[in-house]
Amino acid sequence: MVCGIVGYVGERSALDVIVDGLKRLEYRGYDSGGVAVVADGALASVKRAGKLANLEKALAEYPLPAATTGLGHTRWATHGAPNDRNAHPHLDALGQVAVIHNGIIENFASLRAELEDSGVTFASDTDTEVVAHLLAAEVAAGTDLADAMRAVCRRLDGAFTLVAVHAATPGRVVAARLNSPLVVGLGDGETFVASDVTAFIAHTREALEMSDGQVVEITAEGATLTDFDGAPVPEKRYHVDWDVAAAEKDGYDYFMLKEIAEQPRAVADTLLGRVNDAGEVKLDEMRLSDEELREVDKIIIIAAGTSYYAGLVAKYAIEHWTRIPCEVELASEFRYRDPIVTQRTLVVVISQSGETMDTLMALRHAREQGARVLAICNTNGATIPRESDAVLYTRAGIEVAVASTKAFLTQIVACYLVALYLAQVRGTKWGDEVVTVLGDLAAMPDAIASVLDEMEPVRELARSMASATSVLFLGRHVGYPVALEGALKLKEIAYMHAEGFAAGELKHGPIALIEDGIPVFVVVPSPRGRSVLHDKIVSNIQEVRARGARTIVIAEEGDETVVPYASHVIRVPVCPTLMQPLVAVVPLQVFACEMASSRGFDVDQPRNLAKSVTVE
Ligand code: G6P
């Protein structure tokens, strides 16, 4: 589950703060929303299936009493359909406790049976509701709400963020986390808990990090942290270095468009300060010694979704520059195949959010096997970097659209920096070669910007194809993962059947799909250096074209050989083969975005998908 969570205690209208916070968390993806406030010794709650607008409408019809303590939730359904009754908050039978939850309580069935045996009637199909009843029973027996939360947490298996309020204790919100995100915001006379800082960034940039297995009690004055047994834990405060403007659309119609446009800046930021005056890569935050890196005999990249495709691109560079064998594995598959991992294996986990449960579980498995784990992540202080031996932040800035764009580019660049660093430490590349590649990387922000300047024809193309039923993508070498990513983007937001193939595989099956008028994108490698590859893909274009495909060819400036076989040519600047994905994927992102909007879909929040998937 990737629900959005907000809890508030302060002097302002809790409802206003909470609804605003939930709106800022909308990007996480959700299917229902709800709020509860504590006023005059009672709880008042409203919840609705669908978008927050439904909740706001209900709140206008049934106004809640004025209150300064409350909590709110956007739900992404796991246990129980996305309807009003399964929406959070969940209350106990007497309406004394309200609770919201992100994650999955794995032992909920036995807890529910136990509660039902004792006469409790359930009002929903959720795993969450057991917590409301368990908390209420503890409090009814005289236990303080925070102690009750600790006692209940000790009984729960699974992953959860929980936030609760009690009718008899206005001015207090209690929250807990285990394997699910939660941060505390420290304002002036007001305190927040939330899934991430976006929810309270408009009010405060001072935050408190929470680790797994902790409970926090917030009041208007501040926060008290303990572990699940009640022992105090040290506070880790930090200052959020971006502001509310960064979390807004900045004049673009969609976050996705804004984030596509931000790619030159994002790539530049990934490189910033990571090359010293001598032209060497310096990764101070690596926390892995040169000795450890020299011992590495295998690299395994683990990730999910778009991050996985960034890993597939990185493999080509890593093996080429370092000569270390590199595997790329889907996070959800990794630990189930008994992978061969030793102390000399460097596991690189790539995750934009740093919270993807599949990736986190794979990371933990790798560490248990003794591997060293390096995280490439975009979210400071997220669980994945915290649990890794080393971290390289991509610095793409917050990515709000569910479909990942700038994170993808910066993940590739971050992987390349790691590869160059390894090559430097292990001496598999001469210093001047490293300098040359770093120069190529430094030129990429301008190259990406020049592609972005020429995107109107791509948008027109998308509009002209809005009624297509299927789109294919072909590539070879690093163009192959680019093709996969192009297809994924289209599936994610335009809900179209789309497939990416290695162009050489065409003859082994996919060519049977080619029929009159089917759009086929082809990512063409540079004719320079990789001429054999280039010639082969030109033949592939001819093959599909001869069978009636509408060929959309992404090719380097000046490559005229493709023109006779292309229905449309999209030009990308001349750059070294390994850099080409950074420019070639951009038209595919723009194409998907325009396709989704011309088909009338919600570009930023596609159906069934979520930005950060915190379940396995
Ligand atoms: C979800 C998102 C994808 C993303 C994937 C991995 O499925 O919808 O856009 O690529 O998770 O996310 P991560 O945060 O680990 O990179």
XYZ file of C-alpha atoms and ligand atoms in Angstrom:
632
model
C 0.000 0.000 0.000
C 1.232 3.509 -0.670
C -1.368 5.447 1.185
C -0.959 9.114 2.044
C -0.964 9.856 5.754
C -1.254 13.138 7.646
C -1.678 13.774 11.370
C -1.829 17.227 12.971
C -1.860 18.897 16.359
C -1.629 22.691 16.662
C -3.669 25.852 16.758
C -5.087 25.925 13.256
C -8.064 24.110 11.803
C -6.846 20.516 11.726
C -9.185 19.783 8.839
C -7.725 22.501 6.608
C -4.162 21.425 7.306
C -4.995 17.761 6.759
C -6.955 18.154 3.526
C -4.208 20.390 2.141
C -1.612 17.785 3.171
C -3.590 14.980 1.534
C -3.758 16.977 -1.686
C -0.001 17.322 -1.682
C 0.260 13.564 -1.216
C -2.136 12.815 -4.100
C 0.807 11.931 -6.300
C 1.284 8.747 -4.300
C -1.832 7.359 -5.968
C -5.042 6.482 -4.096
C -8.602 5.329 -4.495
C -10.378 6.796 -1.459
C -9.856 9.368 1.271
C -10.951 10.150 4.799
C -10.390 12.356 7.836
C -11.147 12.323 11.551
C -10.898 15.147 14.100
C -11.119 15.247 17.891
C -13.565 17.854 19.194
C -15.476 18.218 22.456
C -14.541 14.794 23.772
C -15.720 13.009 20.630
C -14.439 11.899 17.248
C -15.957 13.076 14.010
C -15.030 11.350 10.772
C -15.910 11.481 7.083
C -14.577 9.192 4.370
C -15.340 8.669 0.698
C -14.290 6.429 -2.174
C -12.725 8.126 -5.181
C -10.816 11.361 -5.495
C -10.400 13.927 -2.734
C -13.019 16.074 -4.435
C -15.603 13.500 -3.282
C -14.366 13.817 0.273
C -14.455 17.608 0.103
C -18.010 17.492 -1.203
C -19.029 15.248 1.685
C -17.294 17.577 4.153
C -19.266 20.495 2.725
C -22.511 18.538 3.217
C -21.654 17.225 6.660
C -19.323 19.812 8.200
C -17.081 18.567 10.995
C -16.875 20.532 14.261
C -13.949 22.941 14.605
C -10.903 21.045 15.859
C -7.139 21.432 16.138
C -6.265 17.736 16.357
C -6.877 15.203 13.605
C -5.686 12.813 10.973
C -6.333 12.114 7.300
C -5.648 9.391 4.809
C -5.651 8.561 1.122
C -5.983 4.818 0.589
C -4.663 2.528 -2.105
C -6.687 -0.627 -1.625
C -5.144 -3.948 -0.637
C -7.527 -5.698 1.765
C -11.087 -4.919 0.730
C -12.518 -3.056 -2.244
C -11.961 0.685 -2.641
C -15.343 1.815 -1.254
C -16.589 4.157 1.488
C -16.655 1.570 4.256
C -13.111 0.342 3.613
C -11.720 3.884 3.388
C -9.753 5.050 6.430
C -9.982 6.178 9.247
C -11.347 3.100 10.993
C -13.036 3.529 14.351
C -13.698 1.083 17.183
C -17.288 0.110 18.060
C -17.733 3.006 20.512
C -16.128 5.549 18.227
C -13.394 6.378 20.724
C -10.325 5.597 18.619
C -9.682 6.508 14.979
C -6.809 4.910 13.126
C -5.241 5.209 9.678
C -2.749 2.792 8.224
C -0.310 2.254 5.371
C 1.077 -1.222 4.727
C -0.190 -4.710 5.375
C -0.830 -6.393 8.715
C 0.042 -9.959 7.858
C -1.452 -11.589 10.975
C -4.698 -9.630 10.783
C -6.827 -12.733 10.123
C -5.943 -14.368 13.450
C -6.329 -11.054 15.289
C -9.679 -10.488 13.665
C -10.852 -14.004 14.624
C -9.749 -13.375 18.206
C -11.640 -10.064 18.329
C -14.752 -11.563 16.736
C -14.685 -14.370 19.322
C -14.722 -11.718 22.011
C -17.844 -10.156 20.486
C -16.427 -7.379 18.296
C -18.342 -6.689 15.080
C -16.293 -5.461 12.148
C -17.472 -2.603 9.976
C -15.008 -3.119 7.077
C -13.020 -5.758 5.188
C -9.681 -4.162 5.986
C -6.721 -5.463 7.938
C -6.499 -2.005 9.524
C -9.688 -2.214 11.529
C -8.202 -4.776 13.942
C -5.872 -2.036 15.147
C -8.769 0.275 16.030
C -10.377 -2.430 18.154
C -7.131 -3.519 19.780
C -6.207 0.080 20.638
C -9.676 0.770 22.012
C -9.502 -2.312 24.249
C -6.123 -1.214 25.641
C -7.308 2.337 26.296
C -10.556 1.104 27.850
C -8.407 -0.923 30.276
C -6.765 2.299 31.406
C -3.701 2.322 29.176
C -2.448 5.634 27.810
C -2.816 5.943 23.979
C 0.947 5.868 23.288
C 1.405 2.831 25.543
C -1.573 1.227 23.864
C 0.012 1.820 20.444
C 3.256 0.236 21.612
C 1.414 -2.784 23.021
C -0.577 -3.247 19.819
C 2.491 -2.842 17.580
C 4.215 -5.615 19.493
C 1.399 -7.915 18.398
C 1.471 -7.000 14.699
C 3.398 -8.737 11.917
C 3.943 -7.113 8.558
C 4.618 -3.583 7.453
C 2.778 -0.585 8.748
C 2.567 3.068 9.428
C -0.213 3.674 11.934
C -1.607 6.951 13.198
C -4.271 7.154 15.896
C -6.271 9.687 17.906
C -8.517 9.166 20.902
C -11.715 11.065 21.695
C -10.653 11.701 25.280
C -7.209 13.101 24.473
C -7.454 16.143 22.223
C -4.066 17.654 21.507
C -2.378 14.312 21.035
C -1.707 12.126 17.994
C 0.198 8.865 18.253
C 1.944 7.154 15.344
C 4.131 4.114 14.695
C 6.200 2.753 11.858
C 7.577 -0.592 10.799
C 8.851 -1.064 7.248
C 6.665 1.759 5.988
C 7.413 5.482 5.689
C 6.641 8.133 8.338
C 8.218 11.490 9.178
C 7.509 14.091 11.829
C 7.283 17.822 11.028
C 8.178 20.246 13.797
C 6.443 23.608 13.435
C 6.046 26.581 15.738
C 3.250 25.572 18.109
C 2.170 22.772 15.766
C 3.423 19.307 14.950
C 2.773 16.964 12.039
C 3.213 13.336 11.120
C 3.065 12.345 7.465
C 4.102 9.773 4.889
C 6.576 12.282 3.533
C 7.530 15.897 4.012
C 5.494 17.088 1.012
C 2.422 16.973 3.247
C 3.713 19.631 5.664
C 6.382 21.479 3.683
C 4.050 24.484 3.361
C 4.139 24.845 7.155
C 7.586 23.772 8.262
C 10.881 22.547 6.853
C 12.114 21.154 10.175
C 11.675 17.400 10.349
C 12.391 14.458 12.564
C 13.424 11.158 11.066
C 11.674 8.042 12.339
C 13.195 4.592 12.130
C 11.461 1.254 11.962
C 10.114 -0.037 15.244
C 9.393 3.381 16.737
C 6.339 5.102 18.166
C 5.930 8.863 18.298
C 3.510 10.944 20.301
C 2.994 14.468 19.016
C 1.494 17.463 20.768
C 1.507 21.132 19.718
C 4.795 21.483 21.630
C 6.725 18.697 19.910
C 7.316 14.972 19.638
C 8.317 12.139 21.961
C 9.909 9.105 20.360
C 10.306 5.617 21.794
C 10.796 2.100 20.536
C 7.955 -0.428 20.693
C 8.938 -1.275 24.282
C 8.738 2.326 25.430
C 12.476 2.989 25.699
C 13.366 6.541 24.577
C 15.283 6.771 21.292
C 17.587 9.602 20.210
C 16.059 12.244 17.929
C 17.438 12.705 14.427
C 16.389 16.156 13.221
C 16.972 17.465 9.737
C 16.199 20.480 7.601
C 14.350 19.923 4.311
C 16.314 21.699 1.596
C 13.490 22.204 -0.913
C 10.339 24.187 -0.596
C 6.693 24.074 -1.478
C 7.203 25.630 -4.933
C 9.191 22.545 -5.919
C 6.150 20.423 -5.154
C 3.861 22.322 -7.464
C 3.332 22.239 -11.219
C 5.118 25.425 -12.040
C 2.740 26.361 -14.828
C 2.864 23.031 -16.666
C -0.354 21.138 -17.317
C 1.048 18.028 -15.679
C 3.804 17.218 -13.255
C 5.095 14.761 -15.823
C 5.658 17.546 -18.377
C 7.363 19.661 -15.748
C 9.585 16.771 -14.777
C 10.466 15.973 -18.407
C 11.445 19.620 -18.829
C 13.566 19.506 -15.691
C 15.784 16.733 -17.051
C 18.722 18.877 -18.211
C 18.881 20.490 -14.744
C 18.422 17.146 -13.002
C 21.259 15.496 -14.904
C 23.496 18.487 -14.218
C 22.643 18.233 -10.515
C 23.529 14.549 -10.459
C 26.978 15.429 -11.791
C 27.437 18.483 -9.596
C 30.476 18.345 -7.320
C 31.244 14.768 -8.235
C 34.276 15.533 -10.379
C 37.361 17.123 -8.848
C 39.758 19.623 -10.400
C 41.998 16.808 -11.573
C 39.102 15.412 -13.599
C 38.592 12.399 -11.337
C 35.291 11.123 -10.059
C 34.914 11.803 -6.375
C 32.051 10.244 -4.525
C 32.532 11.296 -0.922
C 29.222 9.830 0.112
C 30.166 6.373 -1.157
C 31.212 5.082 2.282
C 32.893 2.102 0.582
C 36.678 2.087 0.732
C 38.799 1.767 -2.393
C 40.042 -1.527 -0.965
C 36.501 -2.864 -0.722
C 35.804 -1.759 -4.281
C 38.963 -3.437 -5.556
C 37.768 -6.731 -4.083
C 34.470 -6.682 -5.983
C 34.242 -9.591 -8.447
C 30.602 -9.275 -9.462
C 27.960 -6.563 -9.578
C 24.257 -7.257 -9.303
C 21.880 -4.407 -10.014
C 18.461 -4.784 -8.434
C 15.447 -2.555 -9.076
C 11.822 -2.399 -10.187
C 9.943 -0.705 -13.017
C 11.695 2.184 -14.693
C 14.589 1.921 -12.245
C 15.158 -1.616 -13.515
C 15.464 -0.306 -17.058
C 18.015 2.261 -15.863
C 19.921 -0.727 -14.474
C 19.738 -2.520 -17.814
C 21.292 0.506 -19.511
C 23.968 0.782 -16.814
C 25.081 -2.821 -17.294
C 26.557 -1.981 -20.709
C 28.673 0.821 -19.269
C 29.679 -1.051 -16.119
C 30.953 -4.099 -17.971
C 32.580 -2.032 -20.704
C 34.415 0.304 -18.335
C 35.177 -1.937 -15.369
C 35.272 -5.453 -16.883
C 33.371 -6.658 -13.806
C 30.546 -9.065 -14.675
C 27.243 -7.347 -14.046
C 23.799 -8.909 -13.719
C 20.584 -6.941 -13.611
C 17.715 -8.474 -11.718
C 14.114 -7.532 -11.014
C 13.814 -6.890 -7.288
C 10.704 -9.038 -7.017
C 12.554 -12.040 -8.472
C 15.950 -11.700 -6.849
C 15.644 -13.475 -3.541
C 13.497 -16.287 -4.839
C 16.116 -17.729 -7.170
C 18.815 -18.495 -4.584
C 21.163 -15.903 -6.105
C 24.912 -16.399 -5.854
C 26.027 -13.557 -3.624
C 29.295 -13.383 -1.700
C 31.185 -10.778 0.281
C 32.847 -9.786 -2.970
C 29.548 -9.027 -4.670
C 28.584 -5.393 -4.977
C 24.832 -5.088 -5.086
C 23.569 -1.825 -6.551
C 19.942 -1.149 -5.706
C 18.243 1.570 -7.722
C 15.092 3.217 -6.397
C 13.656 6.653 -7.009
C 11.500 6.591 -3.893
C 13.795 4.524 -1.709
C 10.694 2.806 -0.322
C 9.836 0.138 -2.898
C 9.186 -2.957 -0.825
C 10.379 -5.445 -3.464
C 13.687 -3.613 -3.688
C 14.015 -3.238 0.077
C 13.463 -6.948 0.622
C 16.014 -7.812 -2.070
C 18.485 -5.419 -0.427
C 18.006 -7.080 2.950
C 18.488 -10.502 1.400
C 21.700 -9.374 -0.293
C 23.059 -7.961 2.958
C 22.197 -11.139 4.836
C 24.284 -13.014 2.264
C 27.209 -10.717 3.049
C 27.131 -8.511 -0.054
C 27.942 -4.829 0.112
C 25.008 -2.766 -0.989
C 25.154 0.586 -2.714
C 21.858 2.450 -3.122
C 21.150 4.840 -5.963
C 18.208 6.809 -4.691
C 16.378 10.080 -5.186
C 14.880 10.475 -1.739
C 17.028 11.602 1.131
C 16.764 9.535 4.261
C 14.414 6.940 2.727
C 14.519 3.390 4.003
C 16.564 1.888 1.158
C 19.519 4.293 1.449
C 19.354 4.075 5.231
C 19.715 0.322 5.129
C 22.468 0.276 2.501
C 26.217 0.338 3.101
C 26.614 3.276 0.774
C 24.424 5.679 -1.136
C 24.640 7.930 -4.127
C 21.732 10.345 -4.341
C 20.485 11.170 -7.827
C 19.370 14.688 -6.825
C 16.635 14.825 -9.465
C 14.401 16.744 -7.053
C 10.976 15.517 -6.047
C 9.296 13.458 -8.755
C 5.536 13.683 -8.435
C 4.135 12.103 -11.633
C 3.677 8.385 -11.181
C 5.419 7.725 -14.494
C 9.109 8.196 -13.815
C 11.103 10.425 -16.162
C 13.837 12.585 -14.656
C 14.590 9.884 -12.111
C 15.367 7.485 -14.977
C 17.914 9.790 -16.579
C 19.611 10.629 -13.307
C 19.737 6.972 -12.284
C 21.634 6.175 -15.476
C 24.032 9.052 -14.812
C 24.540 8.002 -11.184
C 25.278 4.422 -12.280
C 27.772 5.750 -14.820
C 29.517 7.742 -12.080
C 29.776 4.589 -9.976
C 31.120 2.661 -12.969
C 33.720 5.337 -13.678
C 34.692 5.458 -10.025
C 35.191 1.685 -10.017
C 37.207 1.916 -13.231
C 39.334 4.652 -11.682
C 39.950 2.756 -8.432
C 40.660 -0.533 -10.176
C 42.698 0.991 -12.980
C 40.612 -0.485 -15.803
C 40.498 2.901 -17.502
C 43.271 5.441 -17.887
C 42.794 8.777 -16.189
C 42.425 10.578 -19.511
C 39.758 8.116 -20.615
C 37.785 8.859 -17.457
C 38.187 12.574 -18.166
C 36.819 12.054 -21.690
C 33.739 10.173 -20.480
C 33.101 12.777 -17.777
C 33.279 15.421 -20.504
C 30.716 13.449 -22.524
C 28.453 13.296 -19.466
C 28.887 17.002 -18.800
C 27.685 17.719 -22.342
C 24.455 15.777 -21.858
C 22.321 18.456 -20.149
C 22.663 20.671 -23.242
C 22.021 17.716 -25.527
C 18.837 16.838 -23.631
C 17.738 20.482 -23.730
C 18.173 20.552 -27.502
C 15.960 17.464 -27.853
C 13.313 19.109 -25.691
C 13.325 22.143 -27.990
C 12.209 19.967 -30.919
C 9.315 18.070 -29.388
C 6.325 19.648 -31.124
C 6.412 17.191 -34.079
C 6.486 14.308 -31.574
C 3.394 15.670 -29.870
C 1.673 16.006 -33.239
C 2.604 12.439 -34.044
C 1.079 11.239 -30.774
C -2.140 13.114 -31.486
C -2.289 11.559 -34.957
C -1.963 8.099 -33.430
C -4.357 8.505 -30.538
C -6.604 5.763 -31.872
C -3.838 3.182 -32.380
C -4.410 -0.035 -30.446
C -0.835 -1.209 -30.179
C 2.634 0.367 -30.449
C 5.937 -1.517 -30.696
C 9.420 -0.336 -29.755
C 12.671 -1.793 -31.080
C 16.240 -1.232 -30.026
C 19.624 -2.885 -29.855
C 22.420 -2.597 -27.284
C 21.582 0.332 -24.944
C 18.700 1.148 -27.264
C 17.005 -2.065 -26.153
C 16.266 -0.934 -22.561
C 15.253 2.429 -24.023
C 12.681 0.571 -26.146
C 11.448 -1.246 -23.042
C 11.097 2.040 -21.186
C 9.272 3.655 -24.112
C 6.747 0.821 -24.070
C 6.364 0.950 -20.288
C 5.618 4.690 -20.375
C 2.857 4.144 -22.908
C 1.312 1.269 -20.940
C 1.467 3.201 -17.688
C -0.233 6.394 -18.730
C -1.902 5.867 -22.122
C -3.237 2.375 -21.250
C -2.189 1.085 -24.647
C -0.810 -2.250 -25.554
C 2.882 -1.554 -26.050
C 5.879 -3.862 -26.223
C 9.597 -3.282 -26.379
C 11.820 -5.780 -28.150
C 15.476 -6.342 -28.880
C 15.421 -5.661 -32.614
C 17.377 -8.851 -33.289
C 14.581 -10.874 -31.707
C 12.081 -9.550 -34.208
C 12.583 -12.492 -36.541
C 12.112 -14.945 -33.666
C 8.494 -14.054 -33.071
C 7.445 -10.412 -32.719
C 7.549 -9.806 -36.471
C 4.305 -11.791 -36.612
C 2.658 -8.813 -34.876
C 3.467 -6.429 -37.701
C 0.402 -5.458 -39.658
C -0.635 -2.570 -41.814
C -0.289 0.792 -40.100
C 1.026 -0.415 -36.721
C 3.308 2.234 -35.227
C 6.835 0.904 -34.578
C 9.436 3.065 -32.866
C 13.025 2.175 -33.626
C 15.915 3.482 -31.548
C 18.867 3.591 -33.921
C 22.414 3.516 -32.560
C 24.990 5.907 -33.920
C 26.548 4.777 -37.204
C 29.907 5.851 -35.780
C 31.754 3.232 -33.753
C 28.924 0.690 -33.730
C 28.465 0.443 -37.497
C 27.608 -3.272 -37.517
C 24.852 -2.672 -35.011
C 23.634 0.304 -36.995
C 23.462 -1.650 -40.260
C 21.572 -4.462 -38.593
C 18.936 -2.155 -37.202
C 18.512 -0.421 -40.542
C 17.665 -3.878 -41.934
C 15.151 -4.340 -39.099
C 13.466 -1.065 -40.028
C 13.185 -2.263 -43.614
C 11.706 -5.574 -42.477
C 8.873 -3.987 -40.505
C 8.301 -1.270 -43.047
C 7.960 -3.865 -45.822
C 5.161 -5.445 -43.796
C 3.207 -2.216 -43.530
C 4.429 -0.749 -40.226
C 4.451 3.005 -39.677
C 8.108 3.434 -38.690
C 9.102 6.175 -36.276
C 12.849 6.269 -36.239
C 14.921 7.924 -33.528
C 18.277 8.579 -35.129
C 21.347 10.725 -34.712
C 21.627 14.057 -36.530
C 23.142 13.465 -39.960
C 22.306 9.757 -40.143
C 20.674 9.729 -43.584
C 20.698 5.962 -44.100
C 17.449 5.554 -42.140
C 15.494 8.172 -44.054
C 14.235 5.991 -46.928
C 12.616 3.536 -44.512
C 11.246 5.947 -41.958
C 7.671 7.216 -41.945
C 8.914 9.787 -39.397
C 12.406 10.654 -38.205
C 13.031 12.074 -34.745
C 16.511 13.529 -34.472
C 18.752 13.316 -31.414
C 22.155 15.002 -31.105
C 25.374 13.196 -31.952
C 26.767 11.629 -28.788
C 28.729 8.520 -27.781
C 26.761 5.256 -27.906
C 26.566 4.830 -24.123
C 25.180 8.360 -23.730
C 22.450 7.932 -26.325
C 19.779 6.611 -23.928
C 19.838 9.986 -22.151
C 18.569 11.686 -25.282
C 16.736 8.863 -27.068
C 14.276 8.234 -24.248
C 13.101 11.860 -24.123
C 10.889 11.733 -27.265
C 9.384 8.494 -25.967
C 8.436 10.193 -22.682
C 6.915 13.138 -24.532
C 5.065 10.807 -26.910
C 3.510 8.839 -24.025
C 2.530 12.009 -22.175
C 0.829 13.528 -25.215
C -0.829 10.242 -26.076
C -2.275 9.961 -22.557
C -3.569 13.510 -22.540
C -5.047 13.290 -26.048
C -6.829 10.070 -25.043
C -8.221 11.996 -22.072
C -6.407 10.207 -19.268
C -5.002 11.471 -16.003
C -1.322 11.790 -16.924
C 0.064 12.213 -13.427
C -2.061 9.662 -11.625
C -2.711 6.733 -13.920
C -5.263 4.159 -12.885
C -4.144 1.222 -10.734
C -0.620 2.598 -10.330
C 1.169 4.264 -7.480
C 4.343 6.271 -7.213
C 5.885 4.225 -4.511
C 4.797 0.644 -4.049
C 5.377 -0.354 -0.460
C 3.975 -3.868 -0.728
C 5.611 -6.945 -2.213
C 6.339 1.980 -9.234
C 6.244 3.225 -10.077
C 7.277 3.169 -11.202
C 8.656 2.957 -10.625
C 8.716 1.700 -9.754
C 10.020 1.603 -8.981
O 5.899 0.865 -9.942
O 4.959 3.358 -10.622
O 7.260 4.392 -11.915
O 9.585 2.864 -11.663
O 7.674 1.739 -8.789
O 10.066 2.645 -8.054
P 11.354 3.161 -7.319
O 10.872 4.255 -6.425
O 11.898 1.994 -6.528
O 12.322 3.607 -8.343
